[in-house]
Amino acid sequence: QVQLVESGGGLVQPGGSLRLSCAASGVTLDYYAIGWFRQAPGTEREGVSCFSSSDDSTYYADSVKGRFTVSRDNAKNTVYLQMNSLKPEDTAVYYCAVRRYGTSCRRVRPPADFRSWGQGTQVTVSS
């Protein structure tokens, strides 16, 4: 059974940084494209990034490009989302998920393309 567990969220001041982790069990992340998503209260879940395990390329939403970076630790079967220069509008619950089919992204994909969602981790950016 595939299980993803996000962690690393918290309260941070504007301009600060956080690193989120997405630890997987029941699946080897090498064989999947991994998406990061976020959902603020009263809004739709939106894609933040998509990491292609086929070639280690990553695609980012325009709102986070240049500030967020995805990396992977194969030994720990974990994917990370490094978030720098955080803004209040980054406040949301952040989720990771594996793509239903394929190992590549080519762009940030919609939530319907993904499965095996974690429980999410809250990120709050506030002074």
A tleap script that builds the chain and sets N, CA, C and O, in Angstrom:
source leaprc.protein.ff14SB
mol = sequence {
  NGLN VAL GLN LEU VAL GLU SER GLY GLY GLY
  LEU VAL GLN PRO GLY GLY SER LEU ARG LEU
  SER CYS ALA ALA SER GLY VAL THR LEU ASP
  TYR TYR ALA ILE GLY TRP PHE ARG GLN ALA
  PRO GLY THR GLU ARG GLU GLY VAL SER CYS
  PHE SER SER SER ASP ASP SER THR TYR TYR
  ALA ASP SER VAL LYS GLY ARG PHE THR VAL
  SER ARG ASP ASN ALA LYS ASN THR VAL TYR
  LEU GLN MET ASN SER LEU LYS PRO GLU ASP
  THR ALA VAL TYR TYR CYS ALA VAL ARG ARG
  TYR GLY THR SER CYS ARG ARG VAL ARG PRO
  PRO ALA ASP PHE ARG SER TRP GLY GLN GLY
  THR GLN VAL THR VAL SER CSER
}
set mol.1.N position { 0.849 -1.194 0.000 }
set mol.1.CA position { 0.000 0.000 0.000 }
set mol.1.C position { 0.881 1.238 0.000 }
set mol.1.O position { 1.802 1.379 0.804 }
set mol.2.N position { 0.564 2.129 -0.929 }
set mol.2.CA position { 1.351 3.355 -1.047 }
set mol.2.C position { 0.950 4.324 0.051 }
set mol.2.O position { -0.235 4.562 0.285 }
set mol.3.N position { 1.938 4.875 0.715 }
set mol.3.CA position { 1.670 5.893 1.725 }
set mol.3.C position { 2.702 6.999 1.591 }
set mol.3.O position { 3.904 6.742 1.524 }
set mol.4.N position { 2.217 8.228 1.553 }
set mol.4.CA position { 3.074 9.400 1.521 }
set mol.4.C position { 2.820 10.216 2.775 }
set mol.4.O position { 1.671 10.420 3.167 }
set mol.5.N position { 3.882 10.681 3.401 }
set mol.5.CA position { 3.766 11.465 4.618 }
set mol.5.C position { 4.543 12.764 4.447 }
set mol.5.O position { 5.761 12.754 4.273 }
set mol.6.N position { 3.823 13.879 4.499 }
set mol.6.CA position { 4.461 15.186 4.420 }
set mol.6.C position { 4.815 15.672 5.828 }
set mol.6.O position { 4.126 15.365 6.801 }
set mol.7.N position { 5.892 16.429 5.908 }
set mol.7.CA position { 6.292 17.043 7.179 }
set mol.7.C position { 7.125 18.274 6.884 }
set mol.7.O position { 7.526 18.513 5.745 }
set mol.8.N position { 7.379 19.047 7.921 }
set mol.8.CA position { 8.253 20.201 7.785 }
set mol.8.C position { 7.555 21.540 7.753 }
set mol.8.O position { 8.207 22.583 7.705 }
set mol.9.N position { 6.242 21.523 7.779 }
set mol.9.CA position { 5.518 22.780 7.779 }
set mol.9.C position { 5.660 23.514 9.104 }
set mol.9.O position { 6.218 22.991 10.068 }
set mol.10.N position { 5.148 24.725 9.130 }
set mol.10.CA position { 5.214 25.518 10.356 }
set mol.10.C position { 4.891 26.964 10.089 }
set mol.10.O position { 4.403 27.333 9.020 }
set mol.11.N position { 5.176 27.780 11.095 }
set mol.11.CA position { 4.963 29.225 11.006 }
set mol.11.C position { 6.302 29.895 10.707 }
set mol.11.O position { 7.300 29.640 11.381 }
set mol.12.N position { 6.312 30.739 9.707 }
set mol.12.CA position { 7.540 31.422 9.317 }
set mol.12.C position { 7.207 32.856 8.934 }
set mol.12.O position { 6.110 33.140 8.454 }
set mol.13.N position { 8.144 33.745 9.145 }
set mol.13.CA position { 7.927 35.145 8.780 }
set mol.13.C position { 8.116 35.335 7.277 }
set mol.13.O position { 8.820 34.556 6.634 }
set mol.14.N position { 7.494 36.359 6.722 }
set mol.14.CA position { 7.729 36.661 5.304 }
set mol.14.C position { 9.217 36.812 5.021 }
set mol.14.O position { 9.956 37.432 5.785 }
set mol.15.N position { 9.635 36.229 3.905 }
set mol.15.CA position { 11.049 36.226 3.547 }
set mol.15.C position { 11.808 35.029 4.075 }
set mol.15.O position { 12.962 34.811 3.706 }
set mol.16.N position { 11.180 34.261 4.925 }
set mol.16.CA position { 11.832 33.107 5.522 }
set mol.16.C position { 11.800 31.886 4.623 }
set mol.16.O position { 11.336 31.940 3.484 }
set mol.17.N position { 12.308 30.773 5.166 }
set mol.17.CA position { 12.413 29.528 4.399 }
set mol.17.C position { 11.891 28.348 5.207 }
set mol.17.O position { 11.906 28.348 6.438 }
set mol.18.N position { 11.437 27.362 4.481 }
set mol.18.CA position { 11.057 26.074 5.066 }
set mol.18.C position { 11.418 24.985 4.068 }
set mol.18.O position { 11.465 25.221 2.861 }
set mol.19.N position { 11.670 23.800 4.583 }
set mol.19.CA position { 11.866 22.642 3.710 }
set mol.19.C position { 10.842 21.578 4.082 }
set mol.19.O position { 10.825 21.071 5.204 }
set mol.20.N position { 10.005 21.259 3.133 }
set mol.20.CA position { 9.014 20.208 3.330 }
set mol.20.C position { 9.569 18.879 2.843 }
set mol.20.O position { 10.343 18.823 1.887 }
set mol.21.N position { 9.162 17.815 3.515 }
set mol.21.CA position { 9.562 16.462 3.124 }
set mol.21.C position { 8.337 15.654 2.742 }
set mol.21.O position { 7.256 15.834 3.302 }
set mol.22.N position { 8.518 14.773 1.795 }
set mol.22.CA position { 7.477 13.830 1.385 }
set mol.22.C position { 8.122 12.444 1.404 }
set mol.22.O position { 8.826 12.060 0.471 }
set mol.23.N position { 7.870 11.706 2.481 }
set mol.23.CA position { 8.469 10.388 2.659 }
set mol.23.C position { 7.498 9.320 2.183 }
set mol.23.O position { 6.318 9.340 2.534 }
set mol.24.N position { 7.997 8.395 1.388 }
set mol.24.CA position { 7.140 7.387 0.774 }
set mol.24.C position { 7.417 6.002 1.340 }
set mol.24.O position { 8.553 5.665 1.675 }
set mol.25.N position { 6.365 5.211 1.439 }
set mol.25.CA position { 6.479 3.792 1.758 }
set mol.25.C position { 5.526 3.040 0.846 }
set mol.25.O position { 4.503 3.577 0.423 }
set mol.26.N position { 5.867 1.790 0.546 }
set mol.26.CA position { 5.028 1.002 -0.348 }
set mol.26.C position { 5.212 1.314 -1.813 }
set mol.26.O position { 4.525 0.754 -2.668 }
set mol.27.N position { 6.139 2.211 -2.106 }
set mol.27.CA position { 6.399 2.584 -3.493 }
set mol.27.C position { 7.811 3.161 -3.558 }
set mol.27.O position { 8.276 3.820 -2.628 }
set mol.28.N position { 8.474 2.900 -4.670 }
set mol.28.CA position { 9.792 3.499 -4.882 }
set mol.28.C position { 9.601 4.734 -5.742 }
set mol.28.O position { 9.141 4.646 -6.880 }
set mol.29.N position { 9.956 5.876 -5.196 }
set mol.29.CA position { 9.677 7.132 -5.899 }
set mol.29.C position { 10.439 7.256 -7.213 }
set mol.29.O position { 10.075 8.070 -8.062 }
set mol.30.N position { 11.491 6.459 -7.390 }
set mol.30.CA position { 12.221 6.438 -8.665 }
set mol.30.C position { 11.298 6.211 -9.853 }
set mol.30.O position { 11.585 6.664 -10.961 }
set mol.31.N position { 10.195 5.513 -9.626 }
set mol.31.CA position { 9.361 5.072 -10.740 }
set mol.31.C position { 8.134 5.945 -10.970 }
set mol.31.O position { 7.242 5.594 -11.741 }
set mol.32.N position { 8.104 7.094 -10.285 }
set mol.32.CA position { 6.924 7.944 -10.393 }
set mol.32.C position { 7.304 9.401 -10.572 }
set mol.32.O position { 8.355 9.853 -10.120 }
set mol.33.N position { 6.427 10.116 -11.239 }
set mol.33.CA position { 6.490 11.571 -11.174 }
set mol.33.C position { 5.807 11.997 -9.875 }
set mol.33.O position { 4.785 11.433 -9.482 }
set mol.34.N position { 6.383 12.994 -9.220 }
set mol.34.CA position { 5.894 13.435 -7.911 }
set mol.34.C position { 5.402 14.870 -8.005 }
set mol.34.O position { 6.096 15.752 -8.510 }
set mol.35.N position { 4.215 15.078 -7.519 }
set mol.35.CA position { 3.664 16.426 -7.514 }
set mol.35.C position { 3.594 17.003 -6.118 }
set mol.35.O position { 3.331 16.290 -5.151 }
set mol.36.N position { 3.832 18.304 -6.019 }
set mol.36.CA position { 3.555 19.060 -4.804 }
set mol.36.C position { 2.381 19.981 -5.099 }
set mol.36.O position { 2.302 20.584 -6.170 }
set mol.37.N position { 1.478 20.081 -4.145 }
set mol.37.CA position { 0.274 20.876 -4.296 }
set mol.37.C position { 0.046 21.681 -3.027 }
set mol.37.O position { 0.656 21.415 -1.992 }
set mol.38.N position { -0.825 22.654 -3.113 }
set mol.38.CA position { -1.202 23.382 -1.918 }
set mol.38.C position { -2.658 23.798 -2.024 }
set mol.38.O position { -3.222 23.940 -3.110 }
set mol.39.N position { -3.238 23.988 -0.850 }
set mol.39.CA position { -4.634 24.391 -0.804 }
set mol.39.C position { -4.833 25.340 0.368 }
set mol.39.O position { -4.638 24.976 1.528 }
set mol.40.N position { -5.222 26.556 0.037 }
set mol.40.CA position { -5.547 27.552 1.052 }
set mol.40.C position { -7.043 27.472 1.357 }
set mol.40.O position { -7.806 26.986 0.522 }
set mol.41.N position { -7.475 27.928 2.515 }
set mol.41.CA position { -8.902 27.859 2.862 }
set mol.41.C position { -9.767 28.528 1.800 }
set mol.41.O position { -9.487 29.646 1.367 }
set mol.42.N position { -10.816 27.832 1.388 }
set mol.42.CA position { -11.758 28.384 0.439 }
set mol.42.C position { -11.288 28.401 -1.006 }
set mol.42.O position { -11.925 29.008 -1.866 }
set mol.43.N position { -10.173 27.734 -1.271 }
set mol.43.CA position { -9.662 27.711 -2.639 }
set mol.43.C position { -9.511 26.272 -3.128 }
set mol.43.O position { -9.555 25.321 -2.347 }
set mol.44.N position { -9.334 26.142 -4.435 }
set mol.44.CA position { -9.085 24.828 -5.035 }
set mol.44.C position { -7.632 24.415 -4.770 }
set mol.44.O position { -6.751 25.260 -4.609 }
set mol.45.N position { -7.409 23.131 -4.729 }
set mol.45.CA position { -6.042 22.630 -4.626 }
set mol.45.C position { -5.318 22.970 -5.924 }
set mol.45.O position { -5.845 22.753 -7.015 }
set mol.46.N position { -4.114 23.501 -5.795 }
set mol.46.CA position { -3.381 23.912 -6.988 }
set mol.46.C position { -2.004 23.255 -7.038 }
set mol.46.O position { -1.393 22.975 -6.007 }
set mol.47.N position { -1.538 23.020 -8.249 }
set mol.47.CA position { -0.220 22.438 -8.415 }
set mol.47.C position { 0.873 23.452 -8.159 }
set mol.47.O position { 0.797 24.590 -8.623 }
set mol.48.N position { 1.880 23.045 -7.430 }
set mol.48.CA position { 3.045 23.880 -7.140 }
set mol.48.C position { 4.228 23.447 -7.999 }
set mol.48.O position { 4.951 24.280 -8.545 }
set mol.49.N position { 4.416 22.144 -8.110 }
set mol.49.CA position { 5.529 21.635 -8.901 }
set mol.49.C position { 5.242 20.211 -9.327 }
set mol.49.O position { 4.361 19.542 -8.785 }
set mol.50.N position { 6.011 19.759 -10.316 }
set mol.50.CA position { 5.952 18.368 -10.733 }
set mol.50.C position { 7.364 17.926 -11.068 }
set mol.50.O position { 8.042 18.538 -11.894 }
set mol.51.N position { 7.799 16.852 -10.416 }
set mol.51.CA position { 9.156 16.332 -10.574 }
set mol.51.C position { 9.104 15.066 -11.403 }
set mol.51.O position { 8.392 14.119 -11.068 }
set mol.52.N position { 9.872 15.055 -12.503 }
set mol.52.CA position { 9.915 13.899 -13.389 }
set mol.52.C position { 11.052 12.988 -12.967 }
set mol.52.O position { 12.215 13.385 -13.033 }
set mol.53.N position { 10.745 11.795 -12.542 }
set mol.53.CA position { 11.801 10.861 -12.156 }
set mol.53.C position { 12.547 10.325 -13.371 }
set mol.53.O position { 13.652 9.800 -13.243 }
set mol.54.N position { 11.935 10.460 -14.567 }
set mol.54.CA position { 12.563 9.945 -15.786 }
set mol.54.C position { 13.853 10.682 -16.104 }
set mol.54.O position { 14.811 10.077 -16.586 }
set mol.55.N position { 13.886 11.990 -15.838 }
set mol.55.CA position { 15.082 12.763 -16.169 }
set mol.55.C position { 15.435 13.797 -15.114 }
set mol.55.O position { 16.260 14.677 -15.360 }
set mol.56.N position { 14.822 13.702 -13.944 }
set mol.56.CA position { 15.076 14.624 -12.834 }
set mol.56.C position { 14.734 16.078 -13.165 }
set mol.56.O position { 15.242 16.994 -12.518 }
set mol.57.N position { 13.896 16.293 -14.146 }
set mol.57.CA position { 13.481 17.668 -14.428 }
set mol.57.C position { 12.299 18.026 -13.547 }
set mol.57.O position { 11.521 17.164 -13.137 }
set mol.58.N position { 12.180 19.314 -13.265 }
set mol.58.CA position { 11.097 19.789 -12.409 }
set mol.58.C position { 10.413 20.981 -13.059 }
set mol.58.O position { 11.059 21.838 -13.662 }
set mol.59.N position { 9.119 21.016 -12.925 }
set mol.59.CA position { 8.321 22.108 -13.450 }
set mol.59.C position { 7.646 22.803 -12.278 }
set mol.59.O position { 7.195 22.160 -11.330 }
set mol.60.N position { 7.585 24.131 -12.358 }
set mol.60.CA position { 7.065 24.920 -11.256 }
set mol.60.C position { 5.942 25.839 -11.720 }
set mol.60.O position { 5.939 26.322 -12.853 }
set mol.61.N position { 4.997 26.069 -10.826 }
set mol.61.CA position { 3.992 27.097 -11.077 }
set mol.61.C position { 4.669 28.459 -11.120 }
set mol.61.O position { 5.661 28.690 -10.428 }
set mol.62.N position { 4.134 29.354 -11.929 }
set mol.62.CA position { 4.726 30.687 -12.051 }
set mol.62.C position { 4.816 31.392 -10.703 }
set mol.62.O position { 5.751 32.157 -10.461 }
set mol.63.N position { 3.859 31.141 -9.837 }
set mol.63.CA position { 3.813 31.831 -8.553 }
set mol.63.C position { 4.972 31.466 -7.628 }
set mol.63.O position { 5.256 32.197 -6.678 }
set mol.64.N position { 5.649 30.340 -7.894 }
set mol.64.CA position { 6.733 29.902 -7.002 }
set mol.64.C position { 8.064 29.791 -7.727 }
set mol.64.O position { 9.087 29.530 -7.094 }
set mol.65.N position { 8.072 29.982 -9.030 }
set mol.65.CA position { 9.284 29.821 -9.818 }
set mol.65.C position { 10.375 30.757 -9.310 }
set mol.65.O position { 10.142 31.944 -9.084 }
set mol.66.N position { 11.557 30.202 -9.138 }
set mol.66.CA position { 12.679 30.992 -8.638 }
set mol.66.C position { 12.767 31.025 -7.129 }
set mol.66.O position { 13.780 31.468 -6.588 }
set mol.67.N position { 11.749 30.576 -6.439 }
set mol.67.CA position { 11.742 30.572 -4.960 }
set mol.67.C position { 11.699 29.161 -4.386 }
set mol.67.O position { 12.261 28.904 -3.321 }
set mol.68.N position { 11.040 28.257 -5.081 }
set mol.68.CA position { 10.887 26.885 -4.599 }
set mol.68.C position { 11.756 25.957 -5.429 }
set mol.68.O position { 11.942 26.165 -6.628 }
set mol.69.N position { 12.289 24.923 -4.772 }
set mol.69.CA position { 13.129 23.941 -5.453 }
set mol.69.C position { 12.808 22.546 -4.942 }
set mol.69.O position { 12.699 22.318 -3.737 }
set mol.70.N position { 12.661 21.622 -5.878 }
set mol.70.CA position { 12.390 20.223 -5.522 }
set mol.70.C position { 13.682 19.425 -5.626 }
set mol.70.O position { 14.473 19.620 -6.549 }
set mol.71.N position { 13.886 18.526 -4.673 }
set mol.71.CA position { 15.015 17.606 -4.733 }
set mol.71.C position { 14.560 16.246 -4.240 }
set mol.71.O position { 13.477 16.099 -3.674 }
set mol.72.N position { 15.411 15.253 -4.467 }
set mol.72.CA position { 15.041 13.888 -4.098 }
set mol.72.C position { 16.239 13.191 -3.463 }
set mol.72.O position { 17.377 13.365 -3.899 }
set mol.73.N position { 15.971 12.404 -2.435 }
set mol.73.CA position { 16.971 11.547 -1.805 }
set mol.73.C position { 16.517 10.114 -2.014 }
set mol.73.O position { 15.618 9.633 -1.324 }
set mol.74.N position { 17.140 9.433 -2.966 }
set mol.74.CA position { 16.712 8.069 -3.290 }
set mol.74.C position { 16.916 7.115 -2.117 }
set mol.74.O position { 16.099 6.223 -1.889 }
set mol.75.N position { 17.993 7.301 -1.384 }
set mol.75.CA position { 18.286 6.405 -0.262 }
set mol.75.C position { 17.191 6.467 0.802 }
set mol.75.O position { 16.891 5.474 1.463 }
set mol.76.N position { 16.601 7.655 0.952 }
set mol.76.CA position { 15.549 7.832 1.956 }
set mol.76.C position { 14.154 7.726 1.334 }
set mol.76.O position { 13.146 7.822 2.034 }
set mol.77.N position { 14.106 7.528 0.017 }
set mol.77.CA position { 12.818 7.451 -0.676 }
set mol.77.C position { 11.948 8.665 -0.319 }
set mol.77.O position { 10.768 8.541 0.009 }
set mol.78.N position { 12.570 9.819 -0.396 }
set mol.78.CA position { 11.934 11.063 0.056 }
set mol.78.C position { 12.172 12.162 -0.973 }
set mol.78.O position { 13.249 12.270 -1.559 }
set mol.79.N position { 11.151 12.962 -1.173 }
set mol.79.CA position { 11.250 14.141 -2.032 }
set mol.79.C position { 11.068 15.368 -1.152 }
set mol.79.O position { 10.266 15.362 -0.219 }
set mol.80.N position { 11.815 16.413 -1.456 }
set mol.80.CA position { 11.794 17.637 -0.662 }
set mol.80.C position { 11.296 18.815 -1.495 }
set mol.80.O position { 11.457 18.855 -2.715 }
set mol.81.N position { 10.695 19.756 -0.807 }
set mol.81.CA position { 10.320 21.030 -1.412 }
set mol.81.C position { 10.961 22.128 -0.575 }
set mol.81.O position { 10.494 22.440 0.520 }
set mol.82.N position { 12.033 22.708 -1.099 }
set mol.82.CA position { 12.698 23.828 -0.432 }
set mol.82.C position { 11.991 25.108 -0.822 }
set mol.82.O position { 11.889 25.427 -2.007 }
set mol.83.N position { 11.505 25.841 0.156 }
set mol.83.CA position { 10.738 27.051 -0.104 }
set mol.83.C position { 11.482 28.242 0.500 }
set mol.83.O position { 11.659 28.326 1.715 }
set mol.84.N position { 11.907 29.145 -0.350 }
set mol.84.CA position { 12.622 30.336 0.084 }
set mol.84.C position { 11.807 31.588 -0.234 }
set mol.84.O position { 10.852 31.540 -1.008 }
set mol.85.N position { 12.192 32.690 0.366 }
set mol.85.CA position { 11.536 33.978 0.130 }
set mol.85.C position { 10.019 33.846 0.250 }
set mol.85.O position { 9.271 34.317 -0.607 }
set mol.86.N position { 9.591 33.213 1.303 }
set mol.86.CA position { 8.170 32.930 1.473 }
set mol.86.C position { 7.352 34.201 1.627 }
set mol.86.O position { 7.805 35.190 2.202 }
set mol.87.N position { 6.147 34.148 1.103 }
set mol.87.CA position { 5.222 35.272 1.118 }
set mol.87.C position { 3.942 34.854 1.853 }
set mol.87.O position { 3.645 33.663 1.945 }
set mol.88.N position { 3.201 35.806 2.364 }
set mol.88.CA position { 1.930 35.453 3.022 }
set mol.88.C position { 0.992 34.650 2.117 }
set mol.88.O position { 0.240 33.803 2.599 }
set mol.89.N position { 1.035 34.909 0.829 }
set mol.89.CA position { 0.160 34.178 -0.093 }
set mol.89.C position { 0.591 32.730 -0.315 }
set mol.89.O position { -0.110 31.973 -0.986 }
set mol.90.N position { 1.732 32.340 0.239 }
set mol.90.CA position { 2.138 30.933 0.199 }
set mol.90.C position { 1.480 30.123 1.320 }
set mol.90.O position { 1.619 28.901 1.371 }
set mol.91.N position { 0.778 30.794 2.196 }
set mol.91.CA position { 0.113 30.101 3.297 }
set mol.91.C position { -0.922 29.127 2.766 }
set mol.91.O position { -1.814 29.505 2.006 }
set mol.92.N position { -0.798 27.868 3.171 }
set mol.92.CA position { -1.684 26.808 2.685 }
set mol.92.C position { -1.298 25.495 3.348 }
set mol.92.O position { -0.277 25.404 4.030 }
set mol.93.N position { -2.128 24.483 3.138 }
set mol.93.CA position { -1.728 23.110 3.442 }
set mol.93.C position { -1.058 22.562 2.194 }
set mol.93.O position { -1.600 22.652 1.092 }
set mol.94.N position { 0.120 21.995 2.377 }
set mol.94.CA position { 0.898 21.471 1.264 }
set mol.94.C position { 0.820 19.948 1.251 }
set mol.94.O position { 0.911 19.289 2.287 }
set mol.95.N position { 0.650 19.414 0.051 }
set mol.95.CA position { 0.493 17.974 -0.143 }
set mol.95.C position { 1.469 17.470 -1.204 }
set mol.95.O position { 1.876 18.219 -2.093 }
set mol.96.N position { 1.836 16.204 -1.101 }
set mol.96.CA position { 2.544 15.543 -2.188 }
set mol.96.C position { 1.705 14.345 -2.644 }
set mol.96.O position { 0.859 13.835 -1.909 }
set mol.97.N position { 1.967 13.919 -3.869 }
set mol.97.CA position { 1.233 12.790 -4.436 }
set mol.97.C position { 2.049 12.218 -5.586 }
set mol.97.O position { 2.927 12.891 -6.125 }
set mol.98.N position { 1.760 10.975 -5.962 }
set mol.98.CA position { 2.426 10.361 -7.104 }
set mol.98.C position { 1.503 10.400 -8.309 }
set mol.98.O position { 0.285 10.270 -8.185 }
set mol.99.N position { 2.095 10.578 -9.456 }
set mol.99.CA position { 1.292 10.646 -10.666 }
set mol.99.C position { 0.758 9.259 -10.985 }
set mol.99.O position { 1.436 8.249 -10.797 }
set mol.100.N position { -0.476 9.240 -11.471 }
set mol.100.CA position { -1.134 7.957 -11.739 }
set mol.100.C position { -0.395 7.163 -12.807 }
set mol.100.O position { -0.238 5.948 -12.687 }
set mol.101.N position { 0.054 7.843 -13.841 }
set mol.101.CA position { 0.682 7.139 -14.960 }
set mol.101.C position { 1.934 7.889 -15.372 }
set mol.101.O position { 1.932 9.115 -15.478 }
set mol.102.N position { 2.989 7.150 -15.599 }
set mol.102.CA position { 4.184 7.741 -16.181 }
set mol.102.C position { 5.138 8.320 -15.166 }
set mol.102.O position { 4.799 8.556 -14.006 }
set mol.103.N position { 6.334 8.538 -15.646 }
set mol.103.CA position { 7.407 9.054 -14.793 }
set mol.103.C position { 7.788 10.480 -15.142 }
set mol.103.O position { 8.707 11.041 -14.544 }
set mol.104.N position { 7.093 11.074 -16.104 }
set mol.104.CA position { 7.451 12.429 -16.517 }
set mol.104.C position { 6.268 13.364 -16.342 }
set mol.104.O position { 5.120 12.934 -16.231 }
set mol.105.N position { 6.578 14.659 -16.321 }
set mol.105.CA position { 5.557 15.675 -16.089 }
set mol.105.C position { 5.302 16.545 -17.319 }
set mol.105.O position { 4.166 16.658 -17.780 }
set mol.106.N position { 6.337 17.144 -17.835 }
set mol.106.CA position { 6.318 18.109 -18.951 }
set mol.106.C position { 5.687 19.446 -18.580 }
set mol.106.O position { 5.875 20.439 -19.282 }
set mol.107.N position { 4.956 19.474 -17.505 }
set mol.107.CA position { 4.383 20.730 -17.002 }
set mol.107.C position { 3.825 20.447 -15.613 }
set mol.107.O position { 3.798 19.295 -15.180 }
set mol.108.N position { 3.388 21.469 -14.922 }
set mol.108.CA position { 2.672 21.263 -13.656 }
set mol.108.C position { 1.320 20.650 -13.994 }
set mol.108.O position { 0.567 21.180 -14.811 }
set mol.109.N position { 1.029 19.538 -13.360 }
set mol.109.CA position { -0.164 18.763 -13.684 }
set mol.109.C position { -1.283 19.039 -12.689 }
set mol.109.O position { -1.017 19.442 -11.557 }
set mol.110.N position { -2.535 18.828 -13.100 }
set mol.110.CA position { -3.658 19.048 -12.180 }
set mol.110.C position { -3.762 17.927 -11.148 }
set mol.110.O position { -3.242 16.833 -11.369 }
set mol.111.N position { -4.416 18.185 -10.040 }
set mol.111.CA position { -4.547 17.168 -8.982 }
set mol.111.C position { -5.160 15.848 -9.458 }
set mol.111.O position { -4.825 14.785 -8.936 }
set mol.112.N position { -6.058 15.913 -10.449 }
set mol.112.CA position { -6.722 14.685 -10.913 }
set mol.112.C position { -5.748 13.684 -11.513 }
set mol.112.O position { -6.071 12.502 -11.635 }
set mol.113.N position { -4.564 14.142 -11.887 }
set mol.113.CA position { -3.555 13.255 -12.473 }
set mol.113.C position { -2.823 12.436 -11.420 }
set mol.113.O position { -2.005 11.583 -11.765 }
set mol.114.N position { -3.099 12.677 -10.147 }
set mol.114.CA position { -2.303 12.113 -9.068 }
set mol.114.C position { -3.140 11.261 -8.120 }
set mol.114.O position { -4.367 11.357 -8.076 }
set mol.115.N position { -2.435 10.428 -7.367 }
set mol.115.CA position { -3.074 9.556 -6.386 }
set mol.115.C position { -2.194 9.427 -5.157 }
set mol.115.O position { -1.084 9.956 -5.100 }
set mol.116.N position { -2.725 8.704 -4.167 }
set mol.116.CA position { -1.969 8.380 -2.949 }
set mol.116.C position { -1.524 9.635 -2.224 }
set mol.116.O position { -0.345 9.798 -1.911 }
set mol.117.N position { -2.455 10.505 -1.964 }
set mol.117.CA position { -2.173 11.780 -1.320 }
set mol.117.C position { -1.777 11.582 0.140 }
set mol.117.O position { -2.305 10.719 0.842 }
set mol.118.N position { -0.823 12.416 0.574 }
set mol.118.CA position { -0.502 12.453 1.985 }
set mol.118.C position { -1.548 13.249 2.746 }
set mol.118.O position { -2.529 13.716 2.168 }
set mol.119.N position { -1.333 13.399 4.040 }
set mol.119.CA position { -2.293 14.099 4.890 }
set mol.119.C position { -2.085 15.609 4.857 }
set mol.119.O position { -2.944 16.365 5.311 }
set mol.120.N position { -0.962 16.044 4.327 }
set mol.120.CA position { -0.686 17.472 4.217 }
set mol.120.C position { 0.060 18.013 5.416 }
set mol.120.O position { 0.028 17.441 6.506 }
set mol.121.N position { 0.736 19.134 5.190 }
set mol.121.CA position { 1.433 19.840 6.267 }
set mol.121.C position { 1.143 21.332 6.115 }
set mol.121.O position { 1.212 21.880 5.015 }
set mol.122.N position { 0.821 21.972 7.218 }
set mol.122.CA position { 0.405 23.369 7.192 }
set mol.122.C position { 1.628 24.284 7.134 }
set mol.122.O position { 2.575 24.137 7.907 }
set mol.123.N position { 1.582 25.215 6.212 }
set mol.123.CA position { 2.590 26.272 6.117 }
set mol.123.C position { 1.876 27.603 6.311 }
set mol.123.O position { 0.929 27.926 5.593 }
set mol.124.N position { 2.340 28.363 7.284 }
set mol.124.CA position { 1.762 29.678 7.559 }
set mol.124.C position { 2.865 30.712 7.498 }
set mol.124.O position { 3.855 30.624 8.224 }
set mol.125.N position { 2.690 31.691 6.629 }
set mol.125.CA position { 3.666 32.769 6.477 }
set mol.125.C position { 3.029 34.051 6.998 }
set mol.125.O position { 2.103 34.596 6.398 }
set mol.126.N position { 3.543 34.510 8.119 }
set mol.126.CA position { 2.931 35.663 8.774 }
set mol.126.C position { 3.945 36.322 9.699 }
set mol.126.O position { 4.801 35.660 10.285 }
set mol.127.N position { 3.829 37.635 9.815 }
set mol.127.CA position { 4.673 38.358 10.760 }
set mol.127.C position { 3.964 38.504 12.098 }
set mol.127.O position { 4.517 39.089 13.029 }
savepdb mol mol.pdb
quit
